[in-house]
PDB file of C-alpha atoms in Angstrom:
ATOM      1  CA  MET U   1      -0.007  -0.033   0.063  1.00 45.00           C
ATOM      2  CA  ALA U   2       1.109   3.601  -0.549  1.00 43.00           C
ATOM      3  CA  ALA U   3       0.597   6.611   1.889  1.00 43.00           C
ATOM      4  CA  ALA U   4      -2.964   7.631   2.571  1.00 45.00           C
ATOM      5  CA  GLN U   5      -3.608  11.203   1.582  1.00 40.00           C
ATOM      6  CA  GLY U   6      -3.889  13.419   4.712  1.00 39.00           C
ATOM      7  CA  ARG U   7      -5.323  12.600   8.046  1.00 40.00           C
ATOM      8  CA  LEU U   8      -8.813  12.317   9.299  1.00 42.00           C
ATOM      9  CA  SER U   9      -9.828  15.621  11.098  1.00 38.00           C
ATOM     10  CA  ASP U  10     -12.926  16.972  12.812  1.00 40.00           C
ATOM     11  CA  GLY U  11     -12.000  20.644  12.157  1.00 40.00           C
ATOM     12  CA  ALA U  12     -10.476  23.292  14.376  1.00 38.00           C
ATOM     13  CA  GLY U  13     -11.561  21.905  17.724  1.00 45.00           C
ATOM     14  CA  GLY U  14      -8.297  19.609  17.761  1.00 43.00           C
ATOM     15  CA  MET U  15      -7.150  17.436  20.523  1.00 44.00           C
ATOM     16  CA  ASP U  16      -7.897  19.627  23.498  1.00 50.00           C
ATOM     17  CA  ASP U  17     -11.380  20.241  22.572  1.00 52.00           C
ATOM     18  CA  ALA U  18     -11.777  16.369  22.056  1.00 49.00           C
ATOM     19  CA  LYS U  19     -10.469  15.484  25.395  1.00 53.00           C
ATOM     20  CA  GLU U  20     -12.571  18.074  27.150  1.00 55.00           C
ATOM     21  CA  GLY U  21     -15.807  17.021  25.508  1.00 52.00           C
ATOM     22  CA  GLU U  22     -14.869  13.264  26.073  1.00 55.00           C
ATOM     23  CA  ARG U  23     -14.313  13.985  29.870  1.00 56.00           C
ATOM     24  CA  ASP U  24     -17.645  15.788  30.302  1.00 53.00           C
ATOM     25  CA  ALA U  25     -19.749  13.174  28.276  1.00 53.00           C
ATOM     26  CA  THR U  26     -18.119  10.104  29.845  1.00 62.00           C
ATOM     27  CA  GLU U  27     -18.615  11.361  33.458  1.00 67.00           C
ATOM     28  CA  ALA U  28     -22.448  11.636  32.897  1.00 77.00           C
ATOM     29  CA  ALA U  29     -22.655   8.150  30.977  1.00 82.00           C
ATOM     30  CA  PRO U  30     -23.930   4.936  32.286  1.00 87.00           C
ATOM     31  CA  LEU U  31     -21.358   2.527  33.978  1.00 94.00           C
ATOM     32  CA  PRO U  32     -21.254   0.088  30.928  1.00 94.00           C
ATOM     33  CA  PHE U  33     -20.431   2.714  28.639  1.00 96.00           C
ATOM     34  CA  ARG U  34     -17.866   4.161  30.907  1.00 95.00           C
ATOM     35  CA  ALA U  35     -16.324   0.668  31.342  1.00 95.00           C
ATOM     36  CA  ALA U  36     -16.284   0.223  27.680  1.00 96.00           C
ATOM     37  CA  VAL U  37     -14.569   3.539  26.947  1.00 96.00           C
ATOM     38  CA  ASP U  38     -11.923   2.840  29.809  1.00 94.00           C
ATOM     39  CA  ALA U  39     -11.094  -0.297  27.894  1.00 94.00           C
ATOM     40  CA  LEU U  40     -10.461   1.717  24.707  1.00 93.00           C
ATOM     41  CA  ARG U  41      -8.476   4.409  26.431  1.00 91.00           C
ATOM     42  CA  SER U  42      -6.038   1.683  27.789  1.00 86.00           C
ATOM     43  CA  ALA U  43      -5.524  -0.419  24.661  1.00 78.00           C
ATOM     44  CA  ARG U  44      -3.067  -0.358  21.827  1.00 65.00           C
ATOM     45  CA  LEU U  45      -1.748  -3.065  19.504  1.00 69.00           C
ATOM     46  CA  ARG U  46       1.448  -2.296  17.799  1.00 80.00           C
ATOM     47  CA  PRO U  47       3.841   0.669  17.790  1.00 84.00           C
ATOM     48  CA  GLN U  48       3.383   1.549  13.948  1.00 86.00           C
ATOM     49  CA  ILE U  49      -0.334   2.449  14.855  1.00 91.00           C
ATOM     50  CA  GLU U  50      -0.739   5.823  16.547  1.00 91.00           C
ATOM     51  CA  ILE U  51      -4.027   6.305  18.319  1.00 91.00           C
ATOM     52  CA  ASP U  52      -5.684   9.396  19.726  1.00 91.00           C
ATOM     53  CA  PRO U  53      -9.242  10.442  20.906  1.00 93.00           C
ATOM     54  CA  THR U  54     -11.128  12.694  18.563  1.00 93.00           C
ATOM     55  CA  LYS U  55     -14.434  14.525  18.618  1.00 93.00           C
ATOM     56  CA  PRO U  56     -17.262  11.868  18.275  1.00 92.00           C
ATOM     57  CA  PRO U  57     -20.391  12.368  16.190  1.00 88.00           C
ATOM     58  CA  GLN U  58     -23.357  13.810  18.398  1.00 83.00           C
ATOM     59  CA  ARG U  59     -26.532  12.433  16.752  1.00 87.00           C
ATOM     60  CA  LEU U  60     -25.887   8.832  16.111  1.00 90.00           C
ATOM     61  CA  ALA U  61     -26.541   7.660  19.740  1.00 93.00           C
ATOM     62  CA  PRO U  62     -27.114   9.090  23.198  1.00 94.00           C
ATOM     63  CA  PHE U  63     -23.419   8.202  24.149  1.00 95.00           C
ATOM     64  CA  THR U  64     -20.490   8.193  21.826  1.00 95.00           C
ATOM     65  CA  TYR U  65     -16.789   7.936  21.927  1.00 96.00           C
ATOM     66  CA  ALA U  66     -14.295   8.060  18.990  1.00 96.00           C
ATOM     67  CA  LEU U  67     -10.688   7.359  18.206  1.00 95.00           C
ATOM     68  CA  GLU U  68      -8.577   8.187  15.160  1.00 95.00           C
ATOM     69  CA  ALA U  69      -5.473   6.124  14.048  1.00 94.00           C
ATOM     70  CA  THR U  70      -2.747   6.454  11.679  1.00 93.00           C
ATOM     71  CA  VAL U  71      -0.419   3.722  10.500  1.00 92.00           C
ATOM     72  CA  VAL U  72       3.154   5.324  10.392  1.00 88.00           C
ATOM     73  CA  ASP U  73       6.304   4.115   8.858  1.00 83.00           C
ATOM     74  CA  GLY U  74       8.964   6.608   9.302  1.00 80.00           C
ATOM     75  CA  ASP U  75       7.703   9.961   7.973  1.00 79.00           C
ATOM     76  CA  GLU U  76       5.116   8.123   5.746  1.00 82.00           C
ATOM     77  CA  ASP U  77       1.334   7.744   6.734  1.00 87.00           C
ATOM     78  CA  LEU U  78       0.424   4.422   5.235  1.00 88.00           C
ATOM     79  CA  ALA U  79      -3.271   4.329   6.272  1.00 92.00           C
ATOM     80  CA  ASP U  80      -5.695   6.084   8.619  1.00 93.00           C
ATOM     81  CA  GLY U  81      -9.005   5.403  10.067  1.00 95.00           C
ATOM     82  CA  ARG U  82     -11.483   6.390  12.800  1.00 96.00           C
ATOM     83  CA  LEU U  83     -13.392   4.043  15.117  1.00 97.00           C
ATOM     84  CA  VAL U  84     -16.578   5.210  16.913  1.00 97.00           C
ATOM     85  CA  LEU U  85     -18.326   3.536  19.916  1.00 97.00           C
ATOM     86  CA  LEU U  86     -22.095   4.170  20.073  1.00 97.00           C
ATOM     87  CA  HIS U  87     -24.163   3.311  23.106  1.00 96.00           C
ATOM     88  CA  ASP U  88     -28.016   3.676  23.473  1.00 95.00           C
ATOM     89  CA  PRO U  89     -29.053   1.994  27.055  1.00 94.00           C
ATOM     90  CA  ALA U  90     -32.559   1.472  25.671  1.00 92.00           C
ATOM     91  CA  GLY U  91     -31.135  -0.771  22.819  1.00 89.00           C
ATOM     92  CA  HIS U  92     -31.582  -0.296  19.172  1.00 88.00           C
ATOM     93  CA  ASP U  93     -33.619  -2.580  16.880  1.00 91.00           C
ATOM     94  CA  ALA U  94     -31.104  -2.297  13.815  1.00 92.00           C
ATOM     95  CA  TRP U  95     -28.053  -3.124  16.249  1.00 95.00           C
ATOM     96  CA  GLN U  96     -29.701  -5.893  17.991  1.00 94.00           C
ATOM     97  CA  GLY U  97     -28.044  -4.595  21.177  1.00 94.00           C
ATOM     98  CA  SER U  98     -27.134  -1.412  22.975  1.00 95.00           C
ATOM     99  CA  PHE U  99     -23.629  -1.003  21.673  1.00 97.00           C
ATOM    100  CA  ARG U 100     -22.367  -0.440  18.027  1.00 97.00           C
ATOM    101  CA  LEU U 101     -18.888  -0.038  16.513  1.00 98.00           C
ATOM    102  CA  VAL U 102     -18.588   2.191  13.408  1.00 97.00           C
ATOM    103  CA  THR U 103     -15.517   2.575  11.490  1.00 96.00           C
ATOM    104  CA  LEU U 104     -13.842   4.193   8.406  1.00 95.00           C
ATOM    105  CA  VAL U 105     -10.521   2.951   7.189  1.00 95.00           C
ATOM    106  CA  ARG U 106      -8.708   4.129   4.176  1.00 91.00           C
ATOM    107  CA  ALA U 107      -5.440   3.717   2.334  1.00 90.00           C
ATOM    108  CA  GLU U 108      -3.827   4.276  -1.253  1.00 85.00           C
ATOM    109  CA  LEU U 109      -3.209   1.468  -3.405  1.00 78.00           C
ATOM    110  CA  GLU U 110      -0.402   0.243  -5.439  1.00 75.00           C
ATOM    111  CA  PRO U 111      -1.344   0.334  -9.204  1.00 67.00           C
ATOM    112  CA  GLU U 112      -1.323  -3.547  -9.523  1.00 68.00           C
ATOM    113  CA  MET U 113      -3.687  -3.865  -6.576  1.00 71.00           C
ATOM    114  CA  ALA U 114      -6.107  -1.187  -7.818  1.00 67.00           C
ATOM    115  CA  THR U 115      -7.209  -3.135 -10.796  1.00 71.00           C
ATOM    116  CA  ASP U 116      -7.916  -6.427  -8.953  1.00 76.00           C
ATOM    117  CA  PRO U 117     -11.679  -7.017  -9.556  1.00 79.00           C
ATOM    118  CA  LEU U 118     -11.860  -9.035  -6.203  1.00 86.00           C
ATOM    119  CA  LEU U 119     -10.422  -6.240  -4.226  1.00 83.00           C
ATOM    120  CA  PRO U 120     -13.589  -4.987  -2.498  1.00 88.00           C
ATOM    121  CA  GLU U 121     -14.453  -8.580  -1.399  1.00 92.00           C
ATOM    122  CA  VAL U 122     -10.930  -9.152  -0.206  1.00 90.00           C
ATOM    123  CA  CYS U 123     -11.024  -5.919   1.902  1.00 91.00           C
ATOM    124  CA  TRP U 124     -14.242  -6.912   3.464  1.00 94.00           C
ATOM    125  CA  SER U 125     -12.775 -10.313   4.465  1.00 94.00           C
ATOM    126  CA  TRP U 126     -10.052  -8.507   6.165  1.00 93.00           C
ATOM    127  CA  LEU U 127     -12.520  -6.894   8.521  1.00 95.00           C
ATOM    128  CA  THR U 128     -14.576  -9.903   9.225  1.00 95.00           C
ATOM    129  CA  GLY U 129     -11.345 -12.050   9.296  1.00 94.00           C
ATOM    130  CA  ALA U 130      -9.688  -9.733  11.890  1.00 94.00           C
ATOM    131  CA  LEU U 131     -12.698 -10.166  14.322  1.00 95.00           C
ATOM    132  CA  GLN U 132     -12.957 -13.792  13.769  1.00 95.00           C
ATOM    133  CA  ALA U 133      -9.065 -14.308  14.279  1.00 94.00           C
ATOM    134  CA  ARG U 134      -9.418 -12.852  17.881  1.00 93.00           C
ATOM    135  CA  GLY U 135     -12.560 -15.045  18.554  1.00 95.00           C
ATOM    136  CA  LEU U 136     -14.791 -12.159  19.003  1.00 95.00           C
ATOM    137  CA  SER U 137     -18.553 -12.433  19.022  1.00 94.00           C
ATOM    138  CA  TYR U 138     -20.530  -9.874  16.965  1.00 96.00           C
ATOM    139  CA  GLY U 139     -23.553  -9.319  15.069  1.00 96.00           C
ATOM    140  CA  GLU U 140     -25.333  -7.402  12.287  1.00 95.00           C
ATOM    141  CA  PRO U 141     -22.222  -6.394  10.195  1.00 96.00           C
ATOM    142  CA  SER U 142     -22.795  -4.043   7.350  1.00 96.00           C
ATOM    143  CA  GLY U 143     -20.719  -1.651   5.210  1.00 96.00           C
ATOM    144  CA  THR U 144     -19.224  -0.668   1.975  1.00 95.00           C
ATOM    145  CA  VAL U 145     -15.904  -0.904   0.311  1.00 93.00           C
ATOM    146  CA  THR U 146     -15.176   1.960  -2.161  1.00 89.00           C
ATOM    147  CA  ARG U 147     -12.397   1.980  -4.813  1.00 85.00           C
ATOM    148  CA  ALA U 148     -11.716   5.444  -6.168  1.00 83.00           C
ATOM    149  CA  GLY U 149      -9.057   6.606  -8.731  1.00 78.00           C
ATOM    150  CA  SER U 150      -7.836  10.095  -9.494  1.00 79.00           C
ATOM    151  CA  HIS U 151      -6.138  11.264 -12.852  1.00 77.00           C
ATOM    152  CA  TYR U 152      -4.540  14.638 -13.097  1.00 79.00           C
ATOM    153  CA  PHE U 153      -4.754  17.167 -15.888  1.00 85.00           C
ATOM    154  CA  GLY U 154      -3.547  20.527 -16.937  1.00 82.00           C
ATOM    155  CA  GLY U 155      -1.496  22.182 -14.327  1.00 85.00           C
ATOM    156  CA  LEU U 156      -1.658  19.102 -12.196  1.00 84.00           C
ATOM    157  CA  ALA U 157      -0.647  16.756 -15.078  1.00 82.00           C
ATOM    158  CA  ASP U 158       2.782  16.090 -13.577  1.00 86.00           C
ATOM    159  CA  ARG U 159       1.144  14.149 -10.670  1.00 82.00           C
ATOM    160  CA  PRO U 160       1.083  10.405 -11.041  1.00 79.00           C
ATOM    161  CA  ALA U 161      -2.425   8.849 -11.091  1.00 76.00           C
ATOM    162  CA  ASN U 162      -3.527   7.283  -7.770  1.00 77.00           C
ATOM    163  CA  SER U 163      -6.004   4.943  -6.385  1.00 81.00           C
ATOM    164  CA  GLN U 164      -7.588   4.742  -2.918  1.00 86.00           C
ATOM    165  CA  ILE U 165      -9.582   2.035  -0.984  1.00 89.00           C
ATOM    166  CA  GLU U 166     -12.075   3.054   1.721  1.00 92.00           C
ATOM    167  CA  ILE U 167     -13.864   0.726   4.064  1.00 95.00           C
ATOM    168  CA  ARG U 168     -16.948   1.995   5.801  1.00 96.00           C
ATOM    169  CA  ALA U 169     -18.552  -0.596   8.261  1.00 97.00           C
ATOM    170  CA  SER U 170     -20.368  -1.118  11.423  1.00 97.00           C
ATOM    171  CA  TRP U 171     -21.049  -4.173  13.665  1.00 98.00           C
ATOM    172  CA  THR U 172     -22.561  -4.926  17.107  1.00 97.00           C
ATOM    173  CA  PRO U 173     -19.978  -6.243  19.690  1.00 97.00           C
ATOM    174  CA  ARG U 174     -21.807  -8.751  21.827  1.00 94.00           C
ATOM    175  CA  GLU U 175     -22.271  -7.630  25.481  1.00 91.00           C
ATOM    176  CA  GLY U 176     -20.334  -9.653  28.147  1.00 86.00           C
ATOM    177  CA  LEU U 177     -20.398  -9.323  32.090  1.00 83.00           C
ATOM    178  CA  GLY U 178     -22.252  -6.417  33.372  1.00 85.00           C
ATOM    179  CA  GLY U 179     -23.537  -5.515  29.751  1.00 90.00           C
ATOM    180  CA  VAL U 180     -20.134  -4.412  28.571  1.00 94.00           C
ATOM    181  CA  PRO U 181     -18.661  -5.620  25.284  1.00 95.00           C
ATOM    182  CA  ASP U 182     -14.902  -6.387  25.057  1.00 95.00           C
ATOM    183  CA  THR U 183     -14.039  -3.101  23.277  1.00 96.00           C
ATOM    184  CA  ALA U 184     -10.178  -3.620  23.893  1.00 95.00           C
ATOM    185  CA  SER U 185     -10.263  -6.676  21.826  1.00 94.00           C
ATOM    186  CA  HIS U 186     -12.503  -5.162  19.197  1.00 96.00           C
ATOM    187  CA  LEU U 187      -9.862  -2.279  19.018  1.00 95.00           C
ATOM    188  CA  ALA U 188      -7.169  -4.733  18.700  1.00 93.00           C
ATOM    189  CA  SER U 189      -9.002  -6.391  15.829  1.00 94.00           C
ATOM    190  CA  TRP U 190      -9.420  -2.963  14.123  1.00 95.00           C
ATOM    191  CA  CYS U 191      -5.790  -2.305  14.546  1.00 93.00           C
ATOM    192  CA  ASP U 192      -5.152  -5.686  12.738  1.00 92.00           C
ATOM    193  CA  LEU U 193      -7.352  -4.313   9.738  1.00 93.00           C
ATOM    194  CA  LEU U 194      -5.324  -1.002   9.646  1.00 93.00           C
ATOM    195  CA  ALA U 195      -2.092  -2.896   9.637  1.00 91.00           C
ATOM    196  CA  GLN U 196      -3.378  -5.190   6.938  1.00 90.00           C
ATOM    197  CA  ILE U 197      -4.746  -2.418   4.604  1.00 90.00           C
ATOM    198  CA  ALA U 198      -1.395  -0.478   5.209  1.00 89.00           C
ATOM    199  CA  GLY U 199       0.532  -3.547   3.867  1.00 86.00           C
ATOM    200  CA  LEU U 200       2.440  -4.065   7.146  1.00 83.00           C
ATOM    201  CA  PRO U 201       3.712  -7.648   7.712  1.00 78.00           C
ATOM    202  CA  PRO U 202       1.966  -9.719  10.310  1.00 71.00           C
ATOM    203  CA  ALA U 203       2.687  -8.910  13.908  1.00 66.00           C
ATOM    204  CA  ALA U 204       5.042 -11.255  15.633  1.00 58.00           C
ATOM    205  CA  PRO U 205       3.304 -13.645  18.160  1.00 51.00           C
ATOM    206  CA  GLY U 206       4.667 -11.631  21.023  1.00 46.00           C
ATOM    207  CA  ASP U 207       3.238  -8.380  19.560  1.00 49.00           C
ATOM    208  CA  ALA U 208      -0.415  -9.451  19.308  1.00 43.00           C
ATOM    209  CA  SER U 209      -1.431  -8.779  22.865  1.00 36.00           C
ATOM    210  CA  ILE U 210      -2.816  -5.454  24.185  1.00 34.00           C
ATOM    211  CA  VAL U 211      -0.309  -3.099  25.955  1.00 32.00           C
ATOM    212  CA  ASN U 212      -1.040   0.077  27.888  1.00 28.00           C
ATOM    213  CA  LEU U 213      -1.147   3.186  25.777  1.00 28.00           C
ATOM    214  CA  PRO U 214       1.955   5.341  26.487  1.00 30.00           C
ATOM    215  CA  GLN U 215       1.796   9.045  26.955  1.00 27.00           C
ATOM    216  CA  ARG U 216       0.995  10.604  23.689  1.00 28.00           C
ATOM    217  CA  ARG U 217       2.865  13.537  22.181  1.00 30.00           C
ATOM    218  CA  GLY U 218       1.018  16.451  20.562  1.00 32.00           C
ATOM    219  CA  PRO U 219       0.086  16.472  16.888  1.00 33.00           C
ATOM    220  CA  GLN U 220       3.049  16.340  14.487  1.00 36.00           C
ATOM    221  CA  SER U 221       3.191  17.560  10.901  1.00 38.00           C
ATOM    222  CA  ARG U 222       4.465  15.060   8.445  1.00 44.00           C
TER     223      ARG U 222
END
């Protein structure tokens, strides 16, 4: 995979606004949601994936929490994505549960991959396979895989053509003890998907476990 173009952003609010709003919303949330968020905050898979909280959407559910991630190799961003946790204590018919995970993942493609007619099916299998590989129970998966190409003309004609793959998906994590889903393991699976779409080699056996998230530095330009 080649580098993804740009980073996901929610506008001028930035990290400080995301953390401030996150604190206020989480303190008023039900215990199962707070526990699910705490698990997300303390989980990370592999060092090439940088994870930060970001401002979540406000109208999808009564309680929301969001993370954004970038797969980094040196100064190059290989892929990026966003994972949103939704919670409706009353439950949701379409979710068949009270929690829902929603994701956007994207990366640029090498030219030979962009022409593969089976690429959308393969990318969707990476998502479901990442969940199944960790033995996670989930339901009601849905989503789209979009392949887009850009060709440049006129004053931009010197730029090479490029193609990008984008996965938009959602699924219901099954709730465990106390009505809390294993969000840390779902995050680990999502990181597996990010690594795969970025073209990283499989993690070594010792790297597959969740480790505590270290102190994050501020946003860096690349």
